XYZ file of C-alpha atoms in Angstrom:
557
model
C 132.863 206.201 138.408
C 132.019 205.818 134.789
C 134.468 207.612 132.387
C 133.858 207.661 128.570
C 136.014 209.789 125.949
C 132.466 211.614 124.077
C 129.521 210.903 126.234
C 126.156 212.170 123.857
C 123.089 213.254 125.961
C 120.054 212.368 123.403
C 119.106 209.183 121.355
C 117.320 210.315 118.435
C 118.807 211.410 114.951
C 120.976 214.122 115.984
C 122.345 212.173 119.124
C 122.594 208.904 117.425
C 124.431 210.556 114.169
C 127.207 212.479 116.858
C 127.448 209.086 118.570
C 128.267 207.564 115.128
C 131.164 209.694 113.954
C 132.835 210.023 117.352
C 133.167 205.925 117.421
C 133.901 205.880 113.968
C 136.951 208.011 114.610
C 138.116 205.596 117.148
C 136.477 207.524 120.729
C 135.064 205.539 123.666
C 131.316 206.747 123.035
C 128.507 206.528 125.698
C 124.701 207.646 124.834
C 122.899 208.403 127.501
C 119.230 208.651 126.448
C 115.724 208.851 129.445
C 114.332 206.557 126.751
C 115.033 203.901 124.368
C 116.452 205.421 121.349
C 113.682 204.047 119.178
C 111.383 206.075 121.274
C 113.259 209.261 120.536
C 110.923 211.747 119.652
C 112.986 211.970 116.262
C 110.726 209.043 115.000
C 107.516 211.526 115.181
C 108.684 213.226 112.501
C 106.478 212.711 109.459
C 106.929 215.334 105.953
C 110.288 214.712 105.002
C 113.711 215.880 104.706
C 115.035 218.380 102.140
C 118.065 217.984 99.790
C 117.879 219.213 96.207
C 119.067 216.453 94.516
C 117.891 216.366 90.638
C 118.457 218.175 87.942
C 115.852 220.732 88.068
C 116.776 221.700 91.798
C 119.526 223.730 92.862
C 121.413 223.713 96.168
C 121.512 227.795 95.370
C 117.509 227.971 95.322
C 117.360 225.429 98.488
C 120.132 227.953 100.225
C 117.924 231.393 99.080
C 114.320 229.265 100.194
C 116.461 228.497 103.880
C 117.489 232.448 104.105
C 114.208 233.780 103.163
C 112.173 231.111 105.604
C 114.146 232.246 108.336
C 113.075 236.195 107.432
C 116.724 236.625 107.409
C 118.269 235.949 110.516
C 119.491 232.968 110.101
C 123.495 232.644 109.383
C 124.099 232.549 105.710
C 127.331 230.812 105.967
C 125.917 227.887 108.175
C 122.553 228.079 106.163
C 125.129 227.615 103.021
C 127.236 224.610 104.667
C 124.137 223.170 105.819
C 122.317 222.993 102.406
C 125.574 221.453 100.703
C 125.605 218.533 102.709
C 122.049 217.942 102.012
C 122.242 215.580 99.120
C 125.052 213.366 100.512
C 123.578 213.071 103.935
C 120.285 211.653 102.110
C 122.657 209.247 100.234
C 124.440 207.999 103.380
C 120.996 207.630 105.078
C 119.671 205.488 102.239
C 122.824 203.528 102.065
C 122.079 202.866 105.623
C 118.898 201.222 105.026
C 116.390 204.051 104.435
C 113.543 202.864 102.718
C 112.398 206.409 101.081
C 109.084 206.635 98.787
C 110.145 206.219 94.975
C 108.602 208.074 91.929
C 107.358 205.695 88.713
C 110.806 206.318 87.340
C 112.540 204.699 90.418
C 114.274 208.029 90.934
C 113.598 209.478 94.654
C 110.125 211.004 95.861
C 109.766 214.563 96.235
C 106.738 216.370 97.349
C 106.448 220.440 97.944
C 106.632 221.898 101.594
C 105.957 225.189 102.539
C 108.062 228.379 102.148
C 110.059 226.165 98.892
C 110.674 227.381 96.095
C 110.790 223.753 94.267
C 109.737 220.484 95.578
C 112.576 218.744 97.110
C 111.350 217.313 100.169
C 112.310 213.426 100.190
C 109.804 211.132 102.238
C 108.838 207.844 103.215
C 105.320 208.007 102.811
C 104.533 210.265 106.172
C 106.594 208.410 108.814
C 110.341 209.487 107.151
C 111.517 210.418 110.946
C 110.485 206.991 112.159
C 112.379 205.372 108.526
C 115.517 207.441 109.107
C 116.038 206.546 113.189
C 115.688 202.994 112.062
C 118.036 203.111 110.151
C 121.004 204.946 111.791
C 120.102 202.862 114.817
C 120.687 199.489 112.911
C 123.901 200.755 111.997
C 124.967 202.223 114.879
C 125.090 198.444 115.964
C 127.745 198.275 113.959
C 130.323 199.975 116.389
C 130.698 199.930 120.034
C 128.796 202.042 121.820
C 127.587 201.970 125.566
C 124.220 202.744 126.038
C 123.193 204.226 129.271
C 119.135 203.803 128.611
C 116.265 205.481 130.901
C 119.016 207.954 132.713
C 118.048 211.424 133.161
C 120.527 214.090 132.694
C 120.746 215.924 136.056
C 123.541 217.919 135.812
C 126.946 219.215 133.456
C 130.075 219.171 135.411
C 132.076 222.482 134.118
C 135.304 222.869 135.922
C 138.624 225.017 134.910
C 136.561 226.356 131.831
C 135.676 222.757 130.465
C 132.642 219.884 130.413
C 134.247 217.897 132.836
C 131.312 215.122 132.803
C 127.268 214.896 133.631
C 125.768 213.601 136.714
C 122.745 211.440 136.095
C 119.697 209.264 137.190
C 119.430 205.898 136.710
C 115.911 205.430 136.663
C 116.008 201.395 137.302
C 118.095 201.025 140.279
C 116.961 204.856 141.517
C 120.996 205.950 142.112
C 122.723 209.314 141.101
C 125.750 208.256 138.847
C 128.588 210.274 138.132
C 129.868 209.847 133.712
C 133.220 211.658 133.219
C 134.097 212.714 129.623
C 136.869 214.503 127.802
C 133.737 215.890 125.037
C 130.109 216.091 125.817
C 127.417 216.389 122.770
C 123.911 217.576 124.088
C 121.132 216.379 121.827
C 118.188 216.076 124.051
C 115.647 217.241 121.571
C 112.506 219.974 121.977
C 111.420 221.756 124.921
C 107.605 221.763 123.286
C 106.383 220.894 126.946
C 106.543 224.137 127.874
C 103.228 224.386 126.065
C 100.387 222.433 127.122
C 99.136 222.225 123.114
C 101.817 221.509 121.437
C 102.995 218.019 118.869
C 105.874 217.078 121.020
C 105.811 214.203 123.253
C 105.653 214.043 127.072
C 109.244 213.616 127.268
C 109.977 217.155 125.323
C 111.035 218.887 128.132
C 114.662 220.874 126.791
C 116.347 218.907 129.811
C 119.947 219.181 127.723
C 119.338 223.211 126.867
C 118.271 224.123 130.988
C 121.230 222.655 132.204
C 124.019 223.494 129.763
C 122.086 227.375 130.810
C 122.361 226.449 134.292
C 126.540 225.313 133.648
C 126.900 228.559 131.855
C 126.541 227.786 127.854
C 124.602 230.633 126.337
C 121.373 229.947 124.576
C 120.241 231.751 121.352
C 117.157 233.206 119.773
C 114.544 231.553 122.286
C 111.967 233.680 121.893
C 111.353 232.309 118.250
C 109.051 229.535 118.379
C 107.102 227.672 116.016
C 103.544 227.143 115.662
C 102.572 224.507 113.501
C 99.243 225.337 111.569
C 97.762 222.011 110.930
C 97.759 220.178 114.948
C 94.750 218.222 115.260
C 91.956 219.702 116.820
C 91.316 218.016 120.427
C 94.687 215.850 120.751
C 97.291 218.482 118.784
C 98.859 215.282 117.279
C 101.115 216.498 114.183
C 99.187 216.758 111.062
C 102.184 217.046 108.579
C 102.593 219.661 106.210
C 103.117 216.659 103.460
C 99.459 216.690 103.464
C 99.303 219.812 102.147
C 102.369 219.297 99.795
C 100.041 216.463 98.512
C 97.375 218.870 97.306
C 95.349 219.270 100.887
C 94.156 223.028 101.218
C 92.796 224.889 104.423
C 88.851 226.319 104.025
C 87.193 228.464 106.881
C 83.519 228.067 107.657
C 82.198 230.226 104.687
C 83.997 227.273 102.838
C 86.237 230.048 101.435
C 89.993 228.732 100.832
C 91.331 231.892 103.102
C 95.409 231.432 102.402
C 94.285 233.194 98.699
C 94.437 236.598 101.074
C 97.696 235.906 102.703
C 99.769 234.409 100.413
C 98.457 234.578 96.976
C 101.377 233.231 95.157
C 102.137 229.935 97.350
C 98.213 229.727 99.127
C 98.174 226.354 101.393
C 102.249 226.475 100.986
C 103.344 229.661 102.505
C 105.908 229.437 105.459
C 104.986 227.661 108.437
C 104.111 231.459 110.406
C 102.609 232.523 107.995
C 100.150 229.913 107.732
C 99.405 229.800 111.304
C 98.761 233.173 111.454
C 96.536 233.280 108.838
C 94.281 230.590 110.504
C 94.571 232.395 114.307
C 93.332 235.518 112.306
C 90.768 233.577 110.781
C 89.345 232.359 114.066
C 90.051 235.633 115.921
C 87.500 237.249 113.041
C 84.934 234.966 113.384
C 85.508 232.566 110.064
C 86.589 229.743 112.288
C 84.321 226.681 113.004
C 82.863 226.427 116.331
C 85.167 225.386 119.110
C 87.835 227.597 117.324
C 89.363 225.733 113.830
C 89.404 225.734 110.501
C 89.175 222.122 108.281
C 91.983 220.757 105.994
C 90.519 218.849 102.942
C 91.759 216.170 101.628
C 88.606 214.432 99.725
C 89.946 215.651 96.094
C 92.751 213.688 96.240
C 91.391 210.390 95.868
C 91.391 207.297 98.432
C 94.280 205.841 96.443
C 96.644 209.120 97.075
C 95.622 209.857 100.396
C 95.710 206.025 102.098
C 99.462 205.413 100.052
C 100.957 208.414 100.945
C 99.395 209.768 104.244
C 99.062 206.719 106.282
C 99.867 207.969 109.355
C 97.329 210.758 108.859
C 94.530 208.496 107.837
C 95.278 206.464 111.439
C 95.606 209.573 113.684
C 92.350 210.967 111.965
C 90.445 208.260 112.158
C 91.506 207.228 115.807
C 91.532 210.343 117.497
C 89.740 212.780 115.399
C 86.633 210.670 114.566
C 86.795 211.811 110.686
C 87.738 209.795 107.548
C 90.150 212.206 105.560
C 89.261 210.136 102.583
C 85.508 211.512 102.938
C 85.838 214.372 105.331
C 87.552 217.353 106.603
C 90.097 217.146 108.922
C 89.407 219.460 112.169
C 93.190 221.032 112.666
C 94.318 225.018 114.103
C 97.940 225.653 115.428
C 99.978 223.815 117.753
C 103.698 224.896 119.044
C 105.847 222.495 117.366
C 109.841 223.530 117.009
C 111.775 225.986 118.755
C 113.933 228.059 116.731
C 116.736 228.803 118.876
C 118.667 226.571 121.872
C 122.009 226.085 122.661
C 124.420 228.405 120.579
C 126.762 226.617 118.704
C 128.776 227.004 115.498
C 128.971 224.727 112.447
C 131.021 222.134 114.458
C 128.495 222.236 117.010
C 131.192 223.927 119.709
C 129.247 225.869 122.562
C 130.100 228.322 125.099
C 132.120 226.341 127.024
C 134.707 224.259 126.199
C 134.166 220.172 125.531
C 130.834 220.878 125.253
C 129.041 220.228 122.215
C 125.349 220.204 120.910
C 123.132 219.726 117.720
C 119.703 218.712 116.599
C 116.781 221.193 118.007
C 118.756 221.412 121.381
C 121.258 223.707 119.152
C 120.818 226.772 117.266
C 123.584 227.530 114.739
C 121.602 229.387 113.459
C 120.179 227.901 109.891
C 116.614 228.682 110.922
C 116.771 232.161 112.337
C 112.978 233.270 113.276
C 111.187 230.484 111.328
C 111.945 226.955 110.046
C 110.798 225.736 107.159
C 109.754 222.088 106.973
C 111.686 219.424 105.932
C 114.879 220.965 107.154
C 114.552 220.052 110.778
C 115.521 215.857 109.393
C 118.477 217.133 107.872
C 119.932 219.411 110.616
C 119.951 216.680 112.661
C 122.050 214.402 110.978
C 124.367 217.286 108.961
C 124.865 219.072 112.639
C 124.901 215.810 114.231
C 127.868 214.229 112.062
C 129.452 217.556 112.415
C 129.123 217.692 116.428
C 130.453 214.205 116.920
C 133.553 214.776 114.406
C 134.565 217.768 116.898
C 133.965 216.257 120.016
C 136.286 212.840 118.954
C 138.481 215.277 117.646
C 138.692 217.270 120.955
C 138.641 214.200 123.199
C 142.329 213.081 121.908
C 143.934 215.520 123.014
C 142.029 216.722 125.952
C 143.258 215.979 129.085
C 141.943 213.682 131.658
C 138.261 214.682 132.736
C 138.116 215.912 136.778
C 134.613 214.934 138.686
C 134.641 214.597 142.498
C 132.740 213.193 145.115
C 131.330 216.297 145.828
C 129.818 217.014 142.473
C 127.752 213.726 142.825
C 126.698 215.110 146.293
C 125.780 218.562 145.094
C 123.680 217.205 142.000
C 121.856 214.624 144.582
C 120.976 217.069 147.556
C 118.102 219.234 145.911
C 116.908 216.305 144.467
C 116.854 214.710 148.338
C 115.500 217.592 149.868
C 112.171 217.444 147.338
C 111.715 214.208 148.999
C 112.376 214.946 152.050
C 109.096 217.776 151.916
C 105.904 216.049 154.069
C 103.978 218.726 151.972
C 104.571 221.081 149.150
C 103.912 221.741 145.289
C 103.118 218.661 142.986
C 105.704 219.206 139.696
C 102.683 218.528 137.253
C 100.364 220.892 139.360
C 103.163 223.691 138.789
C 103.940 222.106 135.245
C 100.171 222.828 134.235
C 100.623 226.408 135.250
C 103.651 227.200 133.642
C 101.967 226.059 130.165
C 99.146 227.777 131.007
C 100.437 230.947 131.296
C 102.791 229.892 127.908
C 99.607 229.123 125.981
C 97.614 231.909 127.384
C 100.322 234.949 126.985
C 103.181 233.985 124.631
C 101.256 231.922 121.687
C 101.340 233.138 117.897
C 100.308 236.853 118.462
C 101.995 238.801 121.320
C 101.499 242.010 122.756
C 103.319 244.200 125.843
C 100.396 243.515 128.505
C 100.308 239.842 128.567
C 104.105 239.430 127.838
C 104.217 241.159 131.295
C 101.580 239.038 132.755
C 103.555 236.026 131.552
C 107.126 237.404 133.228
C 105.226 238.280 136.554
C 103.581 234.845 136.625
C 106.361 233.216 135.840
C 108.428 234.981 138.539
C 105.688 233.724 141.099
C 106.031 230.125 139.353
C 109.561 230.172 140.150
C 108.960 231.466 143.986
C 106.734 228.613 144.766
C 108.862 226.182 142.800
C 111.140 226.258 145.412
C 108.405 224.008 147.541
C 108.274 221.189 145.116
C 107.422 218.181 146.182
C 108.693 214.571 144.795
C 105.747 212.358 146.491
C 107.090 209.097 145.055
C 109.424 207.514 147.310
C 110.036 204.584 145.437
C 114.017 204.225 144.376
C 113.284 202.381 141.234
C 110.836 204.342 138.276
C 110.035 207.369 140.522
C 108.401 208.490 137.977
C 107.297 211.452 140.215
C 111.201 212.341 140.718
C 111.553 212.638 137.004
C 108.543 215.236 136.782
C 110.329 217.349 139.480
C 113.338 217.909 137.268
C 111.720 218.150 134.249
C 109.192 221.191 135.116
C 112.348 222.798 136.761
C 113.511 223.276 133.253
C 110.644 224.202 131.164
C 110.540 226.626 134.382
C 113.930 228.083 133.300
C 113.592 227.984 129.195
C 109.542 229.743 130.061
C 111.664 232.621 131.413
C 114.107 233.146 128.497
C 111.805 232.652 125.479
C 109.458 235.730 127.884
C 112.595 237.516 128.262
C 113.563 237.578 125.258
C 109.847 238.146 123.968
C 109.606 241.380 125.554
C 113.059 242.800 124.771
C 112.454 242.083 120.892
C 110.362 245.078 119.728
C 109.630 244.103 116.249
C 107.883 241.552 114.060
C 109.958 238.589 112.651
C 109.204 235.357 111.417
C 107.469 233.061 114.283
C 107.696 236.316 116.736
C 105.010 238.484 115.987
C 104.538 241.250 118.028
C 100.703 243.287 117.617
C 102.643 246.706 119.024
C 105.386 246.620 116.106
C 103.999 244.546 113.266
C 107.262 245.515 111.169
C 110.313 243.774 110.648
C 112.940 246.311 112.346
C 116.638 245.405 110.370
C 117.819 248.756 111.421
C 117.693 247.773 115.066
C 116.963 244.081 115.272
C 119.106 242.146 112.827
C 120.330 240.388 115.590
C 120.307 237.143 117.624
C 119.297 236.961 121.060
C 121.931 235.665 123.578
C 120.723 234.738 127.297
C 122.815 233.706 129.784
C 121.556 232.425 132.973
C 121.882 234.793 135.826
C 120.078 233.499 139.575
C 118.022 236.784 139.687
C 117.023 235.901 135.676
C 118.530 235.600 131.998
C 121.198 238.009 131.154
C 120.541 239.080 127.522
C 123.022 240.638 125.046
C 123.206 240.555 121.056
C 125.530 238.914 118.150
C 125.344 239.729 115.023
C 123.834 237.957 111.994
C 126.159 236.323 109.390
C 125.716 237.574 106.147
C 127.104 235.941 102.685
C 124.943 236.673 99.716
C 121.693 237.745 100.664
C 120.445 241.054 101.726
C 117.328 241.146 103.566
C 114.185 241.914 101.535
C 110.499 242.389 102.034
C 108.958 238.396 102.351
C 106.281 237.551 100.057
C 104.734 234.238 99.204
């Protein structure tokens, strides 16, 4: 048996950062990542990262943008840590070998993003995700780390009211392996996959939050989740908000620039819902292009602006859109993109349950409350991530030896065995398909009783037939088939929670807009969502909302 002192679940910024500080405060650190950490879905990332950082910024007006963005539910006090640390995270990340995008003076780049009140968003031209998990993984090189590469995270051990270790897959030589550890980080990233159209990757399945809800950690504020407004139109490939920071502005097919109604102060620049409810509305009415979209334009901003600074978009347009943003339109409408809440933790990452630890968009602690503004997702990786990593080394000294048994190894295997044992059953990307279907279909950007219903009764049928799946692929070594069974068994499980807690929320906030109460409710909903799993379905209760300096207020951009 393998035994580590912090084992981190999760390779990209926020797993890599937590791996960082635990080794550099003298733990035995594992990573266990189902990919190469350069393929870490971190490195899609494209805007930037905030961090007010010159003279005409403020950390106060970065703090108030944060607050407001998240329509108030978001914890002031972590919201305040969190924007403190901003400007010597982006230091530390450039002294690792970040190559950001410089102004004429030399000083750092900074372009606007929506929802901010200044523009402090730091970039490297539009791949600063990829730059940044470059760069912490060259220097993570520099300390010595065990890297358990394409293992899937099957199971938490919790034992005696501690992480005890994970059970896991090793997808080359097809075995279960047992990992004991005195401190466990989960930073497995998005669970986008639970929408078919989303800008996550394949792999963004919220392995790390299902099964720290299966081993009893609570999750918060799941039925927040974010719709991008600018996915491309046929792919729903990540069209980042930097293009818009750059000048870009939306236009129906009247050719009418339609965020002047919504947000007359801000337009193109308003938060992140509000954008993306503007353009649903816009379609819904009629003033969308055919095949349901509106076009972002680009043109005005001259070849030499567009090509320097939006590479990335210039390639994805031109390769799977067909269109030249230098001479045309780009054909975008919403796509889910970032999930608001996920494994509750405080500023130090700490869960639940004890040794266990998590950060990145697994977590929610809470900085983002109902809506995230852009360019703060970077930076809570690697603030939380540092933060996570510092509190697991520090709990691993003194925690006592870690306790896994043969028997947890067995239990983790055997439902995994049976699926393969099936000579007929469900296919996990048949029942996979369904579950997003029903996601896109009922729970998308405007929600309403009747098809919240219709989601939680399909989804309870989902989960009766999802006891027949099927792993077809009997092959020990890359069953890739084996991997699909365990992954749709947790968008499954986070489906049900983000309905759940859909349905119990009777108000309008931020990313959660419900048609039957359009109104922010503070009287009775100034509140975070807590589910714990339960086998007959999540368990919710409520915690209350941290409040420092800010009282909530009407949201206007």
């Amino acid at each position: 048996m393998r035994r580590h002192d912090v084992v981190v679940v999760g390779a990209g910024l926020a797993g890599q950062r937590a791996a960082l500080a635990a080794a550099q405060a003298g733990r035995d650190v594992a990573i266990v990542s189902k990919l190469h950490p350069l393929r870490s879905h971190s490195g899609a990332a494209q805007g930037g990262i905030n961090a007010a950082v010159g003279a005409e910024d403020s950390v106060d007006t970065h703090i108030y943008d944060t607050v407001k963005g998240s329509d108030y539910l978001g914890d002031q006090d972590a919201i305040e840590f969190f924007c403190r640390e901003a400007g010597s995270i982006v230091v530390e990340m450039e002294h690792f070998g970040t190559i950001f995008s410089r102004g004429a003076d030399g000083s750092l780049a900074r372009r606007a993003f929506g929802g901010a009140g200044f523009p402090r968003t730091i970039y490297a031209a539009d791949r600063t995700g990829l730059a940044l998990l470059q760069a912490i993984y060259e220097h993570l090189g520099t300390e010595t780390i065990t890297v358990y590469e394409e293992w899937d995270l099957v199971q938490l051990i919790v034992r005696d009211g501690r992480a005890q270790g994970i059970v896991a897959f090793d997808r080359k030589h097809g075995t279960f392996e047992e990992i004991a550890a005195r401190a466990i980080v989960i930073a497995t990233g998005p669970a986008g996959r639970v929408y078919s159209r989303t800008t996550n990757a394949h792999s963004c399945t919220g392995d790390g939050l299902a099964i720290a809800y299966r081993a009893g950690a609570w999750l918060k504020d799941m039925e927040f989740v974010q719709f991008h407004p600018t996915a491309l139109l046929e792919s729903g490939i990540l069209i980042t908000e930097g293009a818009r920071g750059e000048g870009g502005i939306l236009k129906n097919v009247n050719g009418d620039r339609f965020m002047t109604k919504y947000a007359p102060h801000v337009m193109d620049l308003a938060s992140r819902d509000v954008v993306s409810r503007a353009i649903t509305t816009e379609i819904a009415e009629g003033r969308g292009f055919p095949g349901e979209y509106v076009h972002l334009e680009l043109m005005h901003l001259g070849k030499e602006k567009i090509e320097s600074r939006l590479q990335e978009i210039c390639d994805f347009s031109r390769n799977f859109a067909g269109v030249d943003p230098v001479n045309e339109p780009i054909p975008v409408r919403p796509g889910q993109h970032y999930m608001m809440g996920g494994i509750s933790t405080n500023i130090r990452g700490e869960t639940s349950i004890a040794g266990l630890y998590s950060a990145g968009e697994a977590a929610c602690v809470s900085i983002h409350g109902a809506n995230r503004l852009g360019g703060n997702s970077l930076l809570e990786t690697l603030v939380f991530g540092k933060q996570a990593g510092i509190a697991a080394a520090e709990y691993a000294l003194t925690a006592a030896l870690p306790s896994i048994t043969a028997d947890d190894l067995s239990a983790a295997e055997r439902p995994v065995r049976a699926m393969q044992a099936k000579k007929d059953g469900v296919e996990p990307l048949a029942l996979r398909s369904e579950i997003q279907s029903v996601m896109d279909r009922w729970v998308g950007i405007y929600r309403n009783p009747a098809d919240l219903g219709k989601a939680w009764d399909a989804l309870a049928d989902l989960r009766r037939r999802s006891s027949e799946l099927r792993i077809i692929d009997q092959t020990s070594s890359y069953s890739v088939n084996l991997g699909e069974a365990l992954e749709t068994q947790h968008i499954l499980d986070l489906a049900e929670v983000i309905v759940a807690g859909a349905i119990a929320r009777t108000e309008s906030r931020g990313a959660h807009a419900r048609v039957d109460f359009p109104k922010r409710d503070d009287a009775n909903w100034m509140k975070h969502t807590i589910a714990a799993f339960r086998p007959e379905g999540p368990q919710l209760s409520y915690a209350p909302v941290a409040y420092t300096r800010w009282d909530p207020k009407e949201r206007v951009y």
